């Protein structure tokens, strides 16, 4: 079954949005198979955001994402990578549609509430960066 990595960023945690965000994934029908509240090390942040290393905002991005706790999650379901991107909305909250998480809760691009993997390859890489295999729990839904 397809899995994706989703993370409520420090601004989302500070604003008490963990519950509302996880609720949207649950209501959509996805299954939570891993979750933890954690403070990201600088090393992990630089690895996670390695593709942005040359960007002018890289330093600020690393500083921000390590500034406080994040809520890291793994969600499972059909087409969960793409569908999660749709639930999350465009990177810049000012362009994200109402009804998406960033469209409803965010204002500026550097504090955009949430991260979601942008492809199957990124999802696999990011899940393995943040979670050990034994921290992921697959289970049957009780009807
Ligand atoms: P995310 O989906 O986590 O992936 C890369 C992040 O870089 C992105 O969300 C934004 O939060 C951040 N980002 C993109 N553009 C800028 C910018 N111009 N200034 C600061 N941060 C940015």
PDB file of C-alpha atoms and ligand atoms in Angstrom:
ATOM      1  CA  UNK A   1       0.000   0.000   0.000  1.00  0.00           C
ATOM      2  CA  UNK A   2       1.263   3.504  -0.863  1.00  0.00           C
ATOM      3  CA  UNK A   3       2.680   5.630   1.972  1.00  0.00           C
ATOM      4  CA  UNK A   4       3.598   9.297   2.293  1.00  0.00           C
ATOM      5  CA  UNK A   5       5.445  11.490   4.767  1.00  0.00           C
ATOM      6  CA  UNK A   6       3.595  14.467   6.258  1.00  0.00           C
ATOM      7  CA  UNK A   7       4.926  16.860   8.878  1.00  0.00           C
ATOM      8  CA  UNK A   8       3.174  19.612  10.835  1.00  0.00           C
ATOM      9  CA  UNK A   9       5.861  22.320  10.987  1.00  0.00           C
ATOM     10  CA  UNK A  10       6.772  24.347  14.109  1.00  0.00           C
ATOM     11  CA  UNK A  11       4.242  27.080  13.234  1.00  0.00           C
ATOM     12  CA  UNK A  12       1.435  24.513  12.925  1.00  0.00           C
ATOM     13  CA  UNK A  13       2.345  22.925  16.274  1.00  0.00           C
ATOM     14  CA  UNK A  14       2.538  26.363  17.976  1.00  0.00           C
ATOM     15  CA  UNK A  15      -0.900  27.228  16.627  1.00  0.00           C
ATOM     16  CA  UNK A  16      -2.457  23.994  17.957  1.00  0.00           C
ATOM     17  CA  UNK A  17      -3.293  22.726  14.474  1.00  0.00           C
ATOM     18  CA  UNK A  18      -2.148  19.088  14.916  1.00  0.00           C
ATOM     19  CA  UNK A  19      -5.677  17.865  15.675  1.00  0.00           C
ATOM     20  CA  UNK A  20      -7.392  19.705  12.819  1.00  0.00           C
ATOM     21  CA  UNK A  21      -4.735  18.589  10.343  1.00  0.00           C
ATOM     22  CA  UNK A  22      -4.759  14.907  11.302  1.00  0.00           C
ATOM     23  CA  UNK A  23      -8.562  15.047  11.269  1.00  0.00           C
ATOM     24  CA  UNK A  24      -8.548  16.035   7.583  1.00  0.00           C
ATOM     25  CA  UNK A  25      -6.405  13.023   6.656  1.00  0.00           C
ATOM     26  CA  UNK A  26      -8.582  10.717   8.783  1.00  0.00           C
ATOM     27  CA  UNK A  27     -11.823  12.066   7.301  1.00  0.00           C
ATOM     28  CA  UNK A  28     -10.433  11.604   3.791  1.00  0.00           C
ATOM     29  CA  UNK A  29     -10.010   7.908   4.615  1.00  0.00           C
ATOM     30  CA  UNK A  30      -6.249   7.570   4.992  1.00  0.00           C
ATOM     31  CA  UNK A  31      -4.693   5.463   7.704  1.00  0.00           C
ATOM     32  CA  UNK A  32      -2.089   6.748  10.163  1.00  0.00           C
ATOM     33  CA  UNK A  33       0.727   4.180  10.411  1.00  0.00           C
ATOM     34  CA  UNK A  34       3.400   6.256  12.195  1.00  0.00           C
ATOM     35  CA  UNK A  35       3.585   9.496  14.191  1.00  0.00           C
ATOM     36  CA  UNK A  36       5.866  11.327  16.589  1.00  0.00           C
ATOM     37  CA  UNK A  37       6.432  14.753  18.107  1.00  0.00           C
ATOM     38  CA  UNK A  38      10.104  15.609  17.715  1.00  0.00           C
ATOM     39  CA  UNK A  39      12.622  18.422  17.440  1.00  0.00           C
ATOM     40  CA  UNK A  40      14.587  18.064  14.205  1.00  0.00           C
ATOM     41  CA  UNK A  41      18.390  18.308  14.403  1.00  0.00           C
ATOM     42  CA  UNK A  42      20.205  20.687  12.039  1.00  0.00           C
ATOM     43  CA  UNK A  43      21.783  17.661  10.348  1.00  0.00           C
ATOM     44  CA  UNK A  44      18.406  16.010   9.681  1.00  0.00           C
ATOM     45  CA  UNK A  45      16.939  19.318   8.449  1.00  0.00           C
ATOM     46  CA  UNK A  46      19.822  19.830   6.001  1.00  0.00           C
ATOM     47  CA  UNK A  47      19.443  16.272   4.692  1.00  0.00           C
ATOM     48  CA  UNK A  48      15.658  16.508   4.416  1.00  0.00           C
ATOM     49  CA  UNK A  49      15.857  19.820   2.509  1.00  0.00           C
ATOM     50  CA  UNK A  50      19.058  18.988   0.543  1.00  0.00           C
ATOM     51  CA  UNK A  51      17.371  19.811  -2.792  1.00  0.00           C
ATOM     52  CA  UNK A  52      17.043  23.455  -1.628  1.00  0.00           C
ATOM     53  CA  UNK A  53      20.697  23.773  -0.539  1.00  0.00           C
ATOM     54  CA  UNK A  54      21.529  26.379  -3.197  1.00  0.00           C
ATOM     55  CA  UNK A  55      18.428  28.504  -2.576  1.00  0.00           C
ATOM     56  CA  UNK A  56      18.786  31.867  -0.867  1.00  0.00           C
ATOM     57  CA  UNK A  57      16.270  30.867   1.802  1.00  0.00           C
ATOM     58  CA  UNK A  58      18.004  27.568   2.752  1.00  0.00           C
ATOM     59  CA  UNK A  59      19.542  28.916   5.986  1.00  0.00           C
ATOM     60  CA  UNK A  60      16.233  30.400   7.144  1.00  0.00           C
ATOM     61  CA  UNK A  61      14.403  27.210   6.198  1.00  0.00           C
ATOM     62  CA  UNK A  62      16.731  25.059   8.323  1.00  0.00           C
ATOM     63  CA  UNK A  63      16.607  27.550  11.200  1.00  0.00           C
ATOM     64  CA  UNK A  64      12.806  27.612  11.118  1.00  0.00           C
ATOM     65  CA  UNK A  65      12.212  23.866  10.846  1.00  0.00           C
ATOM     66  CA  UNK A  66      14.571  23.224  13.812  1.00  0.00           C
ATOM     67  CA  UNK A  67      13.092  26.063  15.925  1.00  0.00           C
ATOM     68  CA  UNK A  68      10.549  23.939  17.810  1.00  0.00           C
ATOM     69  CA  UNK A  69       8.709  20.647  17.796  1.00  0.00           C
ATOM     70  CA  UNK A  70       7.269  19.214  14.596  1.00  0.00           C
ATOM     71  CA  UNK A  71       4.686  16.428  14.323  1.00  0.00           C
ATOM     72  CA  UNK A  72       5.978  13.848  11.845  1.00  0.00           C
ATOM     73  CA  UNK A  73       3.539  11.339  10.366  1.00  0.00           C
ATOM     74  CA  UNK A  74       3.286   8.530   7.856  1.00  0.00           C
ATOM     75  CA  UNK A  75      -0.080   8.077   6.129  1.00  0.00           C
ATOM     76  CA  UNK A  76      -1.102   5.089   4.075  1.00  0.00           C
ATOM     77  CA  UNK A  77      -3.742   4.659   1.351  1.00  0.00           C
ATOM     78  CA  UNK A  78      -4.503   4.534  -2.378  1.00  0.00           C
ATOM     79  CA  UNK A  79      -2.726   7.351  -4.226  1.00  0.00           C
ATOM     80  CA  UNK A  80      -1.908   8.930  -0.850  1.00  0.00           C
ATOM     81  CA  UNK A  81       1.127  10.907  -2.117  1.00  0.00           C
ATOM     82  CA  UNK A  82      -0.805  12.938  -4.707  1.00  0.00           C
ATOM     83  CA  UNK A  83      -4.020  13.187  -2.744  1.00  0.00           C
ATOM     84  CA  UNK A  84      -2.128  14.505   0.295  1.00  0.00           C
ATOM     85  CA  UNK A  85      -0.596  17.231  -1.879  1.00  0.00           C
ATOM     86  CA  UNK A  86      -4.129  18.225  -2.859  1.00  0.00           C
ATOM     87  CA  UNK A  87      -5.288  18.260   0.767  1.00  0.00           C
ATOM     88  CA  UNK A  88      -2.252  20.382   1.701  1.00  0.00           C
ATOM     89  CA  UNK A  89      -2.472  22.908  -1.152  1.00  0.00           C
ATOM     90  CA  UNK A  90       0.100  25.009  -3.001  1.00  0.00           C
ATOM     91  CA  UNK A  91       3.457  25.772  -1.342  1.00  0.00           C
ATOM     92  CA  UNK A  92       2.636  29.462  -1.035  1.00  0.00           C
ATOM     93  CA  UNK A  93      -0.428  29.741   1.234  1.00  0.00           C
ATOM     94  CA  UNK A  94      -1.420  32.992  -0.455  1.00  0.00           C
ATOM     95  CA  UNK A  95      -1.953  30.982  -3.663  1.00  0.00           C
ATOM     96  CA  UNK A  96      -3.400  27.861  -2.021  1.00  0.00           C
ATOM     97  CA  UNK A  97      -7.121  27.314  -2.550  1.00  0.00           C
ATOM     98  CA  UNK A  98      -9.576  27.718   0.321  1.00  0.00           C
ATOM     99  CA  UNK A  99     -10.414  24.260   1.632  1.00  0.00           C
ATOM    100  CA  UNK A 100      -6.785  23.153   1.548  1.00  0.00           C
ATOM    101  CA  UNK A 101      -4.737  23.136   4.751  1.00  0.00           C
ATOM    102  CA  UNK A 102      -2.373  25.898   3.621  1.00  0.00           C
ATOM    103  CA  UNK A 103      -5.242  27.816   2.014  1.00  0.00           C
ATOM    104  CA  UNK A 104      -7.231  27.753   5.244  1.00  0.00           C
ATOM    105  CA  UNK A 105      -4.489  28.231   7.838  1.00  0.00           C
ATOM    106  CA  UNK A 106      -1.423  29.815   6.223  1.00  0.00           C
ATOM    107  CA  UNK A 107      -0.403  33.259   5.026  1.00  0.00           C
ATOM    108  CA  UNK A 108       3.296  33.298   4.095  1.00  0.00           C
ATOM    109  CA  UNK A 109       5.498  30.813   2.221  1.00  0.00           C
ATOM    110  CA  UNK A 110       8.229  30.393   4.831  1.00  0.00           C
ATOM    111  CA  UNK A 111       5.648  29.524   7.517  1.00  0.00           C
ATOM    112  CA  UNK A 112       3.350  27.277   5.505  1.00  0.00           C
ATOM    113  CA  UNK A 113       2.171  25.001   8.345  1.00  0.00           C
ATOM    114  CA  UNK A 114       2.830  21.602   6.824  1.00  0.00           C
ATOM    115  CA  UNK A 115       5.116  19.553   4.591  1.00  0.00           C
ATOM    116  CA  UNK A 116       4.064  16.631   2.381  1.00  0.00           C
ATOM    117  CA  UNK A 117       6.220  14.473   0.103  1.00  0.00           C
ATOM    118  CA  UNK A 118       6.012  15.556  -3.537  1.00  0.00           C
ATOM    119  CA  UNK A 119       6.557  12.141  -5.193  1.00  0.00           C
ATOM    120  CA  UNK A 120       6.714   8.428  -4.415  1.00  0.00           C
ATOM    121  CA  UNK A 121      10.530   8.621  -4.415  1.00  0.00           C
ATOM    122  CA  UNK A 122      10.552  11.567  -1.979  1.00  0.00           C
ATOM    123  CA  UNK A 123       8.037   9.788   0.225  1.00  0.00           C
ATOM    124  CA  UNK A 124      10.232   6.709   0.530  1.00  0.00           C
ATOM    125  CA  UNK A 125      13.344   8.802   1.195  1.00  0.00           C
ATOM    126  CA  UNK A 126      11.644  11.037   3.777  1.00  0.00           C
ATOM    127  CA  UNK A 127       9.896   8.172   5.595  1.00  0.00           C
ATOM    128  CA  UNK A 128      13.258   6.410   5.965  1.00  0.00           C
ATOM    129  CA  UNK A 129      14.911   9.618   7.180  1.00  0.00           C
ATOM    130  CA  UNK A 130      12.379  10.233   9.924  1.00  0.00           C
ATOM    131  CA  UNK A 131      11.189   6.745  10.918  1.00  0.00           C
ATOM    132  CA  UNK A 132      12.731   3.373  11.690  1.00  0.00           C
ATOM    133  CA  UNK A 133      10.912   0.398  10.165  1.00  0.00           C
ATOM    134  CA  UNK A 134       9.690  -0.767  13.602  1.00  0.00           C
ATOM    135  CA  UNK A 135       8.070   2.634  14.243  1.00  0.00           C
ATOM    136  CA  UNK A 136       5.576   2.015  11.422  1.00  0.00           C
ATOM    137  CA  UNK A 137       2.526  -0.062  12.248  1.00  0.00           C
ATOM    138  CA  UNK A 138       0.307  -1.533   9.555  1.00  0.00           C
ATOM    139  CA  UNK A 139      -3.052  -2.758  10.799  1.00  0.00           C
ATOM    140  CA  UNK A 140      -6.416  -3.839   9.489  1.00  0.00           C
ATOM    141  CA  UNK A 141      -9.304  -1.395   9.926  1.00  0.00           C
ATOM    142  CA  UNK A 142     -12.111  -2.887  12.059  1.00  0.00           C
ATOM    143  CA  UNK A 143     -15.460  -2.443  10.266  1.00  0.00           C
TER     144      UNK A 143
HETATM  145  P1  LIG B   1       8.030  22.531   1.938  1.00  0.00           P
HETATM  146  O1  LIG B   1       6.923  21.890   1.205  1.00  0.00           O
HETATM  147  O2  LIG B   1       8.334  22.068   3.307  1.00  0.00           O
HETATM  148  O3  LIG B   1       9.366  22.413   1.055  1.00  0.00           O
HETATM  149  C1  LIG B   1      10.342  23.412   0.961  1.00  0.00           C
HETATM  150  C2  LIG B   1      10.008  24.613   1.765  1.00  0.00           C
HETATM  151  O4  LIG B   1      10.755  25.782   1.468  1.00  0.00           O
HETATM  152  C3  LIG B   1       8.585  25.025   1.473  1.00  0.00           C
HETATM  153  O5  LIG B   1       7.698  24.104   2.023  1.00  0.00           O
HETATM  154  C4  LIG B   1       8.537  26.423   2.059  1.00  0.00           C
HETATM  155  O6  LIG B   1       8.163  26.430   3.416  1.00  0.00           O
HETATM  156  C5  LIG B   1       9.987  26.861   1.953  1.00  0.00           C
HETATM  157  N1  LIG B   1      10.111  27.984   1.042  1.00  0.00           N
HETATM  158  C6  LIG B   1       9.787  28.016  -0.251  1.00  0.00           C
HETATM  159  N2  LIG B   1      10.033  29.252  -0.744  1.00  0.00           N
HETATM  160  C7  LIG B   1      10.524  29.990   0.276  1.00  0.00           C
HETATM  161  C8  LIG B   1      10.959  31.328   0.404  1.00  0.00           C
HETATM  162  N3  LIG B   1      10.938  32.162  -0.637  1.00  0.00           N
HETATM  163  N4  LIG B   1      11.392  31.740   1.593  1.00  0.00           N
HETATM  164  C9  LIG B   1      11.433  30.893   2.641  1.00  0.00           C
HETATM  165  N5  LIG B   1      11.023  29.596   2.593  1.00  0.00           N
HETATM  166  C10 LIG B   1      10.570  29.166   1.412  1.00  0.00           C
END
